[in-house]
């Protein structure tokens, strides 16, 4: 069964019949109302409506030997298709192998106008400060989390306390900020110095994900090009991204197409994800592509290392029914598993983009998927949308003027 050939109603029923979602979640999808008025009002200030984004799912993901449908929320028509396309080629070659680091969120307490003895005072109280920080959030300790590191860094007249906290399944911003604000009072008392600020760091250094996939050459071939050549060209294009920042940023945009769409669909903080990604891509001082592709033992080997800065509980994730629905569709048990899937989606989108770029180019696939939204922009409604899109794909002429012409001709028939 080709899910993309079904109607949206049929796809919802597919999710229900295959136990991805329950009756209540089915009603939620069919209602087309992702948030109640009360919830929308409680999540934002000066709320006057809701901003819609399409919500769908990618297919064919096998990550660490488990199969997934992956919910994605995105307005770019080719992204879900690209994720599924890349995932299928990788599934047919054995699937994704993903390793996920512990979930450490860093926080900073910054002291200003420090004296010559301030650092020593802090060092003497190293263990007491950790204990104080742990006591600041007892429920985190009960869940198996807590402070894992404390370092002091001096910058001229300022000292930074860098605290690493395992926030378990929560994204951790609120947890860490609570810990920091309480701890900063103690730090001020110990040192007699003013705390300039205390805030979590959105660095993803403690939240890395490594995704690997070996792709068989026969999964890469096109009608016009053997798979081995496609693989070599993908390797070459990746090398180009390593020396061209302008290409690297687009290479990474293809990865973020998939990553951000899942981050959004799970109610996570996409700004945090983006900020952490920027830090990681630029960490050597030269902005780099997040993934690398090489030929190893007659296969195309892909490796993506990046921070995935999300949670699977807490905040908007727990309160937004669509986020809960996304976790249900993936049958996610914890944040580590979600981070693994998100990383895999990044590599799938990357493979799909690179394969298209080094063979046919992206516009053919891109525009045929965009034809429906072009039809809507031209004024098509109801079943006109599909008919106009079909005709645009047949003519391979995707200008808005042509879409308007096709619609006019259709209505005159
Ligand atoms: C388009 O949204 C993403 C691509 O530009 C990514 C890439 O060039 O690798 C196709």
Short mmCIF file of C-alpha atoms and ligand atoms in Angstrom, two decimals:
data_model
loop_
_atom_site.label_atom_id
_atom_site.label_comp_id
_atom_site.label_asym_id
_atom_site.label_seq_id
_atom_site.Cartn_x
_atom_site.Cartn_y
_atom_site.Cartn_z
CA UNK A 1 0.00 0.00 0.00
CA UNK A 2 1.33 3.42 -0.95
CA UNK A 3 0.38 5.73 1.90
CA UNK A 4 0.92 8.85 -0.19
CA UNK A 5 -1.81 7.71 -2.58
CA UNK A 6 -4.44 7.56 0.18
CA UNK A 7 -6.68 10.43 1.24
CA UNK A 8 -5.81 12.09 4.54
CA UNK A 9 -8.88 10.45 6.13
CA UNK A 10 -7.66 7.03 4.97
CA UNK A 11 -4.20 7.73 6.34
CA UNK A 12 -5.68 8.65 9.73
CA UNK A 13 -7.63 5.37 9.68
CA UNK A 14 -4.44 3.53 8.79
CA UNK A 15 -2.80 4.96 11.92
CA UNK A 16 -5.78 3.90 14.05
CA UNK A 17 -6.11 0.42 12.56
CA UNK A 18 -2.41 -0.24 13.00
CA UNK A 19 -2.46 0.87 16.65
CA UNK A 20 -0.31 3.95 16.22
CA UNK A 21 -3.01 6.16 17.70
CA UNK A 22 -6.13 5.69 19.84
CA UNK A 23 -9.73 6.82 19.21
CA UNK A 24 -9.26 10.11 21.04
CA UNK A 25 -6.16 10.93 18.98
CA UNK A 26 -8.04 9.96 15.82
CA UNK A 27 -10.73 12.49 16.73
CA UNK A 28 -8.05 15.08 17.42
CA UNK A 29 -6.57 14.63 13.94
CA UNK A 30 -9.97 14.67 12.27
CA UNK A 31 -11.05 17.78 14.18
CA UNK A 32 -8.18 19.76 12.58
CA UNK A 33 -7.99 21.71 15.83
CA UNK A 34 -4.59 21.03 17.32
CA UNK A 35 -4.99 23.16 20.44
CA UNK A 36 -7.91 24.12 22.65
CA UNK A 37 -8.53 27.85 23.07
CA UNK A 38 -7.49 27.62 26.72
CA UNK A 39 -4.23 25.89 25.96
CA UNK A 40 -3.37 28.29 23.14
CA UNK A 41 -4.05 31.19 25.47
CA UNK A 42 -1.93 29.70 28.22
CA UNK A 43 1.04 29.01 25.94
CA UNK A 44 1.43 32.50 24.55
CA UNK A 45 0.81 36.19 25.18
CA UNK A 46 -1.68 38.29 23.19
CA UNK A 47 -2.95 35.19 21.46
CA UNK A 48 -5.44 35.84 18.64
CA UNK A 49 -5.39 32.60 16.69
CA UNK A 50 -3.39 29.58 15.72
CA UNK A 51 -0.80 29.33 13.01
CA UNK A 52 -1.23 26.18 10.93
CA UNK A 53 1.47 23.93 9.55
CA UNK A 54 0.83 20.66 7.74
CA UNK A 55 1.36 17.59 9.90
CA UNK A 56 2.27 14.28 8.30
CA UNK A 57 4.64 11.38 8.76
CA UNK A 58 7.64 9.87 7.04
CA UNK A 59 7.79 6.13 6.44
CA UNK A 60 10.41 3.39 6.18
CA UNK A 61 12.65 4.27 9.10
CA UNK A 62 14.54 1.45 10.79
CA UNK A 63 16.64 2.84 13.62
CA UNK A 64 18.65 0.49 15.85
CA UNK A 65 16.54 -2.40 14.50
CA UNK A 66 13.17 -0.82 15.38
CA UNK A 67 10.74 0.36 12.68
CA UNK A 68 9.21 3.82 12.89
CA UNK A 69 6.71 6.10 11.27
CA UNK A 70 8.04 9.58 11.99
CA UNK A 71 5.67 12.55 12.43
CA UNK A 72 6.87 15.75 10.85
CA UNK A 73 5.41 19.22 10.74
CA UNK A 74 6.59 21.31 7.82
CA UNK A 75 5.40 23.54 5.01
CA UNK A 76 7.97 22.48 2.36
CA UNK A 77 6.27 19.78 0.25
CA UNK A 78 9.36 17.71 -0.59
CA UNK A 79 10.72 17.24 2.92
CA UNK A 80 8.59 14.32 4.11
CA UNK A 81 8.98 12.64 0.72
CA UNK A 82 12.76 13.12 0.90
CA UNK A 83 12.94 11.71 4.45
CA UNK A 84 10.97 8.60 3.45
CA UNK A 85 12.98 8.21 0.26
CA UNK A 86 16.34 8.36 2.07
CA UNK A 87 15.08 6.15 4.90
CA UNK A 88 13.92 3.45 2.46
CA UNK A 89 17.29 3.30 0.70
CA UNK A 90 18.95 2.98 4.11
CA UNK A 91 16.40 0.44 5.40
CA UNK A 92 17.01 -1.68 2.30
CA UNK A 93 20.72 -1.57 3.13
CA UNK A 94 20.28 -2.59 6.81
CA UNK A 95 18.95 0.52 8.57
CA UNK A 96 20.41 3.28 10.76
CA UNK A 97 22.73 2.65 13.68
CA UNK A 98 22.57 5.47 16.20
CA UNK A 99 24.45 6.06 19.42
CA UNK A 100 23.22 8.71 21.81
CA UNK A 101 25.21 10.41 24.57
CA UNK A 102 23.83 11.05 28.05
CA UNK A 103 21.60 14.09 28.29
CA UNK A 104 23.74 16.77 29.94
CA UNK A 105 22.49 20.35 29.94
CA UNK A 106 25.05 22.96 30.90
CA UNK A 107 24.31 26.07 32.92
CA UNK A 108 26.42 29.11 33.75
CA UNK A 109 26.63 31.30 36.82
CA UNK A 110 28.72 34.39 36.10
CA UNK A 111 30.38 36.38 38.85
CA UNK A 112 31.70 39.86 38.19
CA UNK A 113 34.37 42.05 39.83
CA UNK A 114 35.96 39.03 41.44
CA UNK A 115 38.88 39.34 43.86
CA UNK A 116 42.16 37.44 43.76
CA UNK A 117 40.92 34.89 46.32
CA UNK A 118 37.42 34.30 44.83
CA UNK A 119 38.44 31.33 42.69
CA UNK A 120 40.11 29.61 45.67
CA UNK A 121 37.03 30.19 47.84
CA UNK A 122 34.90 28.54 45.17
CA UNK A 123 37.29 25.63 44.68
CA UNK A 124 37.24 24.91 48.41
CA UNK A 125 33.44 24.71 48.28
CA UNK A 126 33.28 22.63 45.07
CA UNK A 127 31.46 19.65 46.65
CA UNK A 128 29.17 21.86 48.78
CA UNK A 129 28.04 23.77 45.68
CA UNK A 130 27.20 20.50 43.89
CA UNK A 131 25.24 19.35 46.93
CA UNK A 132 23.41 22.65 47.09
CA UNK A 133 22.55 22.48 43.39
CA UNK A 134 21.25 18.91 43.75
CA UNK A 135 19.13 19.94 46.75
CA UNK A 136 17.61 22.73 44.63
CA UNK A 137 15.62 20.20 42.56
CA UNK A 138 14.86 17.07 44.63
CA UNK A 139 12.38 15.60 42.10
CA UNK A 140 15.15 15.47 39.47
CA UNK A 141 17.26 13.30 41.78
CA UNK A 142 14.27 10.97 42.29
CA UNK A 143 14.03 10.55 38.49
CA UNK A 144 17.72 9.55 38.28
CA UNK A 145 19.10 12.92 37.19
CA UNK A 146 21.16 15.57 38.95
CA UNK A 147 24.40 17.50 38.78
CA UNK A 148 27.19 15.65 36.98
CA UNK A 149 29.94 18.26 36.77
CA UNK A 150 31.07 21.61 38.11
CA UNK A 151 33.95 23.57 36.59
CA UNK A 152 35.26 27.06 37.30
CA UNK A 153 36.61 29.25 34.51
CA UNK A 154 38.21 32.62 35.05
CA UNK A 155 38.06 35.41 32.45
CA UNK A 156 39.91 38.45 33.78
CA UNK A 157 37.52 40.00 36.37
CA UNK A 158 34.79 37.42 35.79
CA UNK A 159 34.43 33.84 36.92
CA UNK A 160 32.06 31.36 35.39
CA UNK A 161 30.69 28.33 37.22
CA UNK A 162 29.79 25.81 34.56
CA UNK A 163 27.39 23.22 35.91
CA UNK A 164 26.46 20.09 33.92
CA UNK A 165 23.08 18.60 34.80
CA UNK A 166 21.57 15.31 33.68
CA UNK A 167 17.95 16.31 33.11
CA UNK A 168 16.89 12.74 32.13
CA UNK A 169 13.96 12.99 29.68
CA UNK A 170 13.23 16.70 30.02
CA UNK A 171 14.74 19.22 27.64
CA UNK A 172 15.87 20.78 30.89
CA UNK A 173 15.78 24.55 30.41
CA UNK A 174 13.43 25.18 33.33
CA UNK A 175 15.08 22.60 35.55
CA UNK A 176 18.56 24.01 35.02
CA UNK A 177 17.47 27.63 35.36
CA UNK A 178 15.76 26.82 38.66
CA UNK A 179 18.88 25.07 39.94
CA UNK A 180 21.11 27.93 38.81
CA UNK A 181 19.05 30.71 40.32
CA UNK A 182 18.89 28.98 43.70
CA UNK A 183 22.58 28.04 43.59
CA UNK A 184 23.67 31.53 42.60
CA UNK A 185 22.47 32.91 45.95
CA UNK A 186 24.71 30.41 47.75
CA UNK A 187 27.61 31.25 45.44
CA UNK A 188 27.17 34.94 46.18
CA UNK A 189 27.21 34.23 49.91
CA UNK A 190 30.36 32.08 49.63
CA UNK A 191 32.27 34.67 47.61
CA UNK A 192 30.73 37.94 48.73
CA UNK A 193 30.58 38.82 45.03
CA UNK A 194 27.66 39.86 42.87
CA UNK A 195 26.20 37.31 40.42
CA UNK A 196 25.94 38.97 37.00
CA UNK A 197 23.61 36.31 35.66
CA UNK A 198 22.71 32.66 35.85
CA UNK A 199 21.25 30.90 32.83
CA UNK A 200 21.39 27.58 31.06
CA UNK A 201 23.63 27.28 28.03
CA UNK A 202 22.05 26.10 24.80
CA UNK A 203 25.31 24.41 23.92
CA UNK A 204 24.56 20.93 22.67
CA UNK A 205 27.99 19.63 23.75
CA UNK A 206 26.38 17.27 26.26
CA UNK A 207 23.66 16.02 23.92
CA UNK A 208 25.39 14.54 20.90
CA UNK A 209 23.96 11.95 18.59
CA UNK A 210 26.00 9.87 16.11
CA UNK A 211 24.08 8.35 13.21
CA UNK A 212 25.65 5.82 10.83
CA UNK A 213 24.35 4.12 7.72
CA UNK A 214 25.95 1.95 5.04
CA UNK A 215 24.11 2.32 1.78
CA UNK A 216 24.33 -0.36 -0.92
CA UNK A 217 25.24 1.00 -4.33
CA UNK A 218 22.17 -0.57 -5.93
CA UNK A 219 20.05 1.63 -3.65
CA UNK A 220 21.60 4.73 -5.20
CA UNK A 221 21.44 4.08 -8.93
CA UNK A 222 19.23 6.07 -11.27
CA UNK A 223 18.08 5.18 -14.79
CA UNK A 224 21.03 7.12 -16.16
CA UNK A 225 23.77 6.50 -13.56
CA UNK A 226 25.14 3.42 -11.80
CA UNK A 227 25.01 3.46 -7.99
CA UNK A 228 28.82 3.42 -7.62
CA UNK A 229 29.05 6.66 -9.59
CA UNK A 230 26.24 8.27 -7.58
CA UNK A 231 28.13 7.29 -4.41
CA UNK A 232 31.40 8.80 -5.68
CA UNK A 233 29.63 12.01 -6.63
CA UNK A 234 27.99 12.23 -3.18
CA UNK A 235 31.43 11.85 -1.58
CA UNK A 236 32.79 14.57 -3.85
CA UNK A 237 29.95 16.96 -3.06
CA UNK A 238 30.49 16.38 0.67
CA UNK A 239 34.20 17.20 0.25
CA UNK A 240 33.17 20.40 -1.48
CA UNK A 241 30.97 21.28 1.52
CA UNK A 242 34.04 20.84 3.76
CA UNK A 243 35.87 23.60 1.87
CA UNK A 244 32.96 25.85 0.92
CA UNK A 245 31.02 27.46 3.75
CA UNK A 246 28.31 28.54 1.29
CA UNK A 247 27.76 24.90 0.33
CA UNK A 248 28.15 23.60 3.92
CA UNK A 249 25.31 25.79 5.14
CA UNK A 250 22.98 24.42 2.43
CA UNK A 251 24.16 20.86 3.08
CA UNK A 252 23.19 21.41 6.72
CA UNK A 253 19.91 23.04 5.76
CA UNK A 254 18.97 19.76 4.06
CA UNK A 255 19.69 17.96 7.34
CA UNK A 256 17.73 20.51 9.37
CA UNK A 257 14.73 20.15 7.03
CA UNK A 258 14.13 16.77 8.63
CA UNK A 259 15.42 17.50 12.12
CA UNK A 260 13.36 20.66 12.65
CA UNK A 261 10.19 19.07 11.29
CA UNK A 262 10.33 16.35 13.97
CA UNK A 263 11.43 18.82 16.65
CA UNK A 264 8.31 20.87 15.82
CA UNK A 265 5.98 17.88 15.61
CA UNK A 266 7.05 16.79 19.09
CA UNK A 267 6.44 20.23 20.64
CA UNK A 268 10.12 20.86 21.23
CA UNK A 269 12.02 24.16 21.30
CA UNK A 270 13.23 24.53 17.70
CA UNK A 271 15.19 27.71 18.52
CA UNK A 272 17.29 25.78 21.03
CA UNK A 273 17.89 23.06 18.43
CA UNK A 274 18.95 25.58 15.83
CA UNK A 275 21.25 27.47 18.22
CA UNK A 276 22.95 24.23 19.32
CA UNK A 277 23.40 23.15 15.70
CA UNK A 278 25.06 26.44 14.78
CA UNK A 279 27.49 26.12 17.68
CA UNK A 280 28.38 22.57 16.68
CA UNK A 281 28.83 23.27 12.97
CA UNK A 282 31.17 26.16 13.77
CA UNK A 283 33.08 24.61 16.66
CA UNK A 284 36.42 24.26 14.82
CA UNK A 285 36.33 27.92 13.82
CA UNK A 286 35.35 27.02 10.25
CA UNK A 287 31.68 26.23 9.64
CA UNK A 288 31.48 22.57 8.59
CA UNK A 289 28.92 20.13 7.18
CA UNK A 290 27.40 18.06 10.00
CA UNK A 291 27.57 14.83 8.05
CA UNK A 292 30.31 13.06 6.14
CA UNK A 293 29.98 10.50 3.33
CA UNK A 294 32.77 8.07 2.36
CA UNK A 295 33.05 4.87 0.41
CA UNK A 296 33.99 1.99 2.72
CA UNK A 297 34.10 -1.66 1.63
CA UNK A 298 32.04 -1.08 -1.50
CA UNK A 299 29.26 0.84 0.26
CA UNK A 300 28.44 4.49 0.75
CA UNK A 301 29.01 5.13 4.44
CA UNK A 302 27.23 8.10 5.98
CA UNK A 303 27.96 9.54 9.40
CA UNK A 304 26.16 12.43 11.03
CA UNK A 305 27.27 13.81 14.39
CA UNK A 306 25.18 16.61 15.82
CA UNK A 307 23.52 17.80 19.01
CA UNK A 308 19.85 16.98 19.37
CA UNK A 309 18.57 19.28 22.09
CA UNK A 310 15.09 18.04 22.91
CA UNK A 311 13.02 16.36 25.58
CA UNK A 312 10.24 13.79 25.59
CA UNK A 313 8.45 15.11 28.71
CA UNK A 314 7.74 18.45 30.35
CA UNK A 315 6.63 21.89 29.22
CA UNK A 316 4.74 22.17 25.95
CA UNK A 317 5.56 18.54 25.07
CA UNK A 318 3.37 17.27 27.88
CA UNK A 319 0.59 19.81 27.41
CA UNK A 320 0.22 19.85 23.62
CA UNK A 321 -1.95 16.95 22.44
CA UNK A 322 -0.32 16.89 18.98
CA UNK A 323 3.09 16.46 20.59
CA UNK A 324 1.78 13.54 22.61
CA UNK A 325 0.28 12.12 19.45
CA UNK A 326 3.68 12.33 17.72
CA UNK A 327 5.37 10.44 20.55
CA UNK A 328 2.59 7.82 20.36
CA UNK A 329 3.05 7.34 16.60
CA UNK A 330 6.76 6.71 17.14
CA UNK A 331 6.07 4.57 20.24
CA UNK A 332 8.87 6.49 21.93
CA UNK A 333 9.84 5.37 25.44
CA UNK A 334 12.36 8.07 26.37
CA UNK A 335 14.24 11.13 25.13
CA UNK A 336 17.30 9.09 24.09
CA UNK A 337 15.17 7.14 21.66
CA UNK A 338 13.61 10.33 20.31
CA UNK A 339 17.06 11.88 19.82
CA UNK A 340 18.15 8.78 17.89
CA UNK A 341 15.16 8.98 15.57
CA UNK A 342 15.62 12.72 14.99
CA UNK A 343 19.27 12.17 14.08
CA UNK A 344 18.30 9.41 11.66
CA UNK A 345 15.80 11.71 9.97
CA UNK A 346 18.58 14.27 9.49
CA UNK A 347 20.79 11.75 7.71
CA UNK A 348 17.88 10.44 5.61
CA UNK A 349 17.02 13.92 4.35
CA UNK A 350 20.69 14.60 3.69
CA UNK A 351 21.12 11.42 1.62
CA UNK A 352 18.02 12.14 -0.39
CA UNK A 353 19.09 15.71 -1.16
CA UNK A 354 22.65 14.77 -2.10
CA UNK A 355 21.52 11.90 -4.35
CA UNK A 356 19.12 14.21 -6.18
CA UNK A 357 21.70 16.99 -6.46
CA UNK A 358 24.41 14.81 -8.03
CA UNK A 359 22.00 13.12 -10.47
CA UNK A 360 18.86 14.79 -11.78
CA UNK A 361 19.00 17.95 -9.67
CA UNK A 362 16.34 18.72 -7.09
CA UNK A 363 13.92 20.79 -9.13
CA UNK A 364 12.20 17.88 -10.92
CA UNK A 365 11.09 16.21 -7.68
CA UNK A 366 10.73 19.47 -5.81
CA UNK A 367 8.43 21.13 -8.30
CA UNK A 368 6.24 18.08 -8.92
CA UNK A 369 5.60 17.99 -5.17
CA UNK A 370 5.07 21.74 -5.08
CA UNK A 371 2.54 21.62 -7.91
CA UNK A 372 -0.38 21.19 -5.48
CA UNK A 373 0.50 24.28 -3.50
CA UNK A 374 1.04 26.15 -6.77
CA UNK A 375 -2.45 25.10 -7.87
CA UNK A 376 -3.88 26.49 -4.60
CA UNK A 377 -1.97 29.77 -5.07
CA UNK A 378 -3.46 30.00 -8.56
CA UNK A 379 -6.94 29.77 -7.03
CA UNK A 380 -7.81 26.07 -7.43
CA UNK A 381 -10.23 24.61 -4.90
CA UNK A 382 -11.51 21.12 -4.09
CA UNK A 383 -10.76 18.51 -6.73
CA UNK A 384 -9.41 21.23 -9.05
CA UNK A 385 -6.20 21.16 -6.97
CA UNK A 386 -5.29 17.60 -7.94
CA UNK A 387 -6.31 18.12 -11.56
CA UNK A 388 -4.29 21.31 -12.01
CA UNK A 389 -1.28 19.76 -10.23
CA UNK A 390 -1.45 16.71 -12.52
CA UNK A 391 -1.52 18.89 -15.61
CA UNK A 392 1.41 21.02 -14.36
CA UNK A 393 3.44 17.86 -13.76
CA UNK A 394 2.56 16.63 -17.25
CA UNK A 395 3.61 19.90 -18.85
CA UNK A 396 6.58 20.34 -16.46
CA UNK A 397 5.85 24.05 -16.51
CA UNK A 398 5.61 25.30 -12.95
CA UNK A 399 5.10 29.03 -13.36
CA UNK A 400 2.20 30.66 -11.54
CA UNK A 401 0.97 32.09 -14.86
CA UNK A 402 0.81 28.59 -16.31
CA UNK A 403 -1.04 27.30 -13.24
CA UNK A 404 -3.63 30.09 -13.68
CA UNK A 405 -3.93 29.25 -17.38
CA UNK A 406 -4.42 25.54 -16.68
CA UNK A 407 -7.08 26.35 -14.06
CA UNK A 408 -8.90 28.65 -16.46
CA UNK A 409 -8.91 26.00 -19.17
CA UNK A 410 -10.17 23.42 -16.70
CA UNK A 411 -13.06 25.67 -15.64
CA UNK A 412 -13.94 26.45 -19.27
CA UNK A 413 -14.24 22.77 -20.17
C1 LIG B 1 16.28 22.19 0.14
O1 LIG B 1 15.31 22.49 1.12
C2 LIG B 1 17.47 21.48 0.76
C3 LIG B 1 18.64 21.22 -0.19
O2 LIG B 1 19.08 22.45 -0.74
C4 LIG B 1 19.75 20.60 0.64
C5 LIG B 1 21.08 20.46 -0.07
O3 LIG B 1 21.36 21.23 -0.99
O4 LIG B 1 21.84 19.55 0.35
C6 LIG B 1 18.25 20.32 -1.31
#
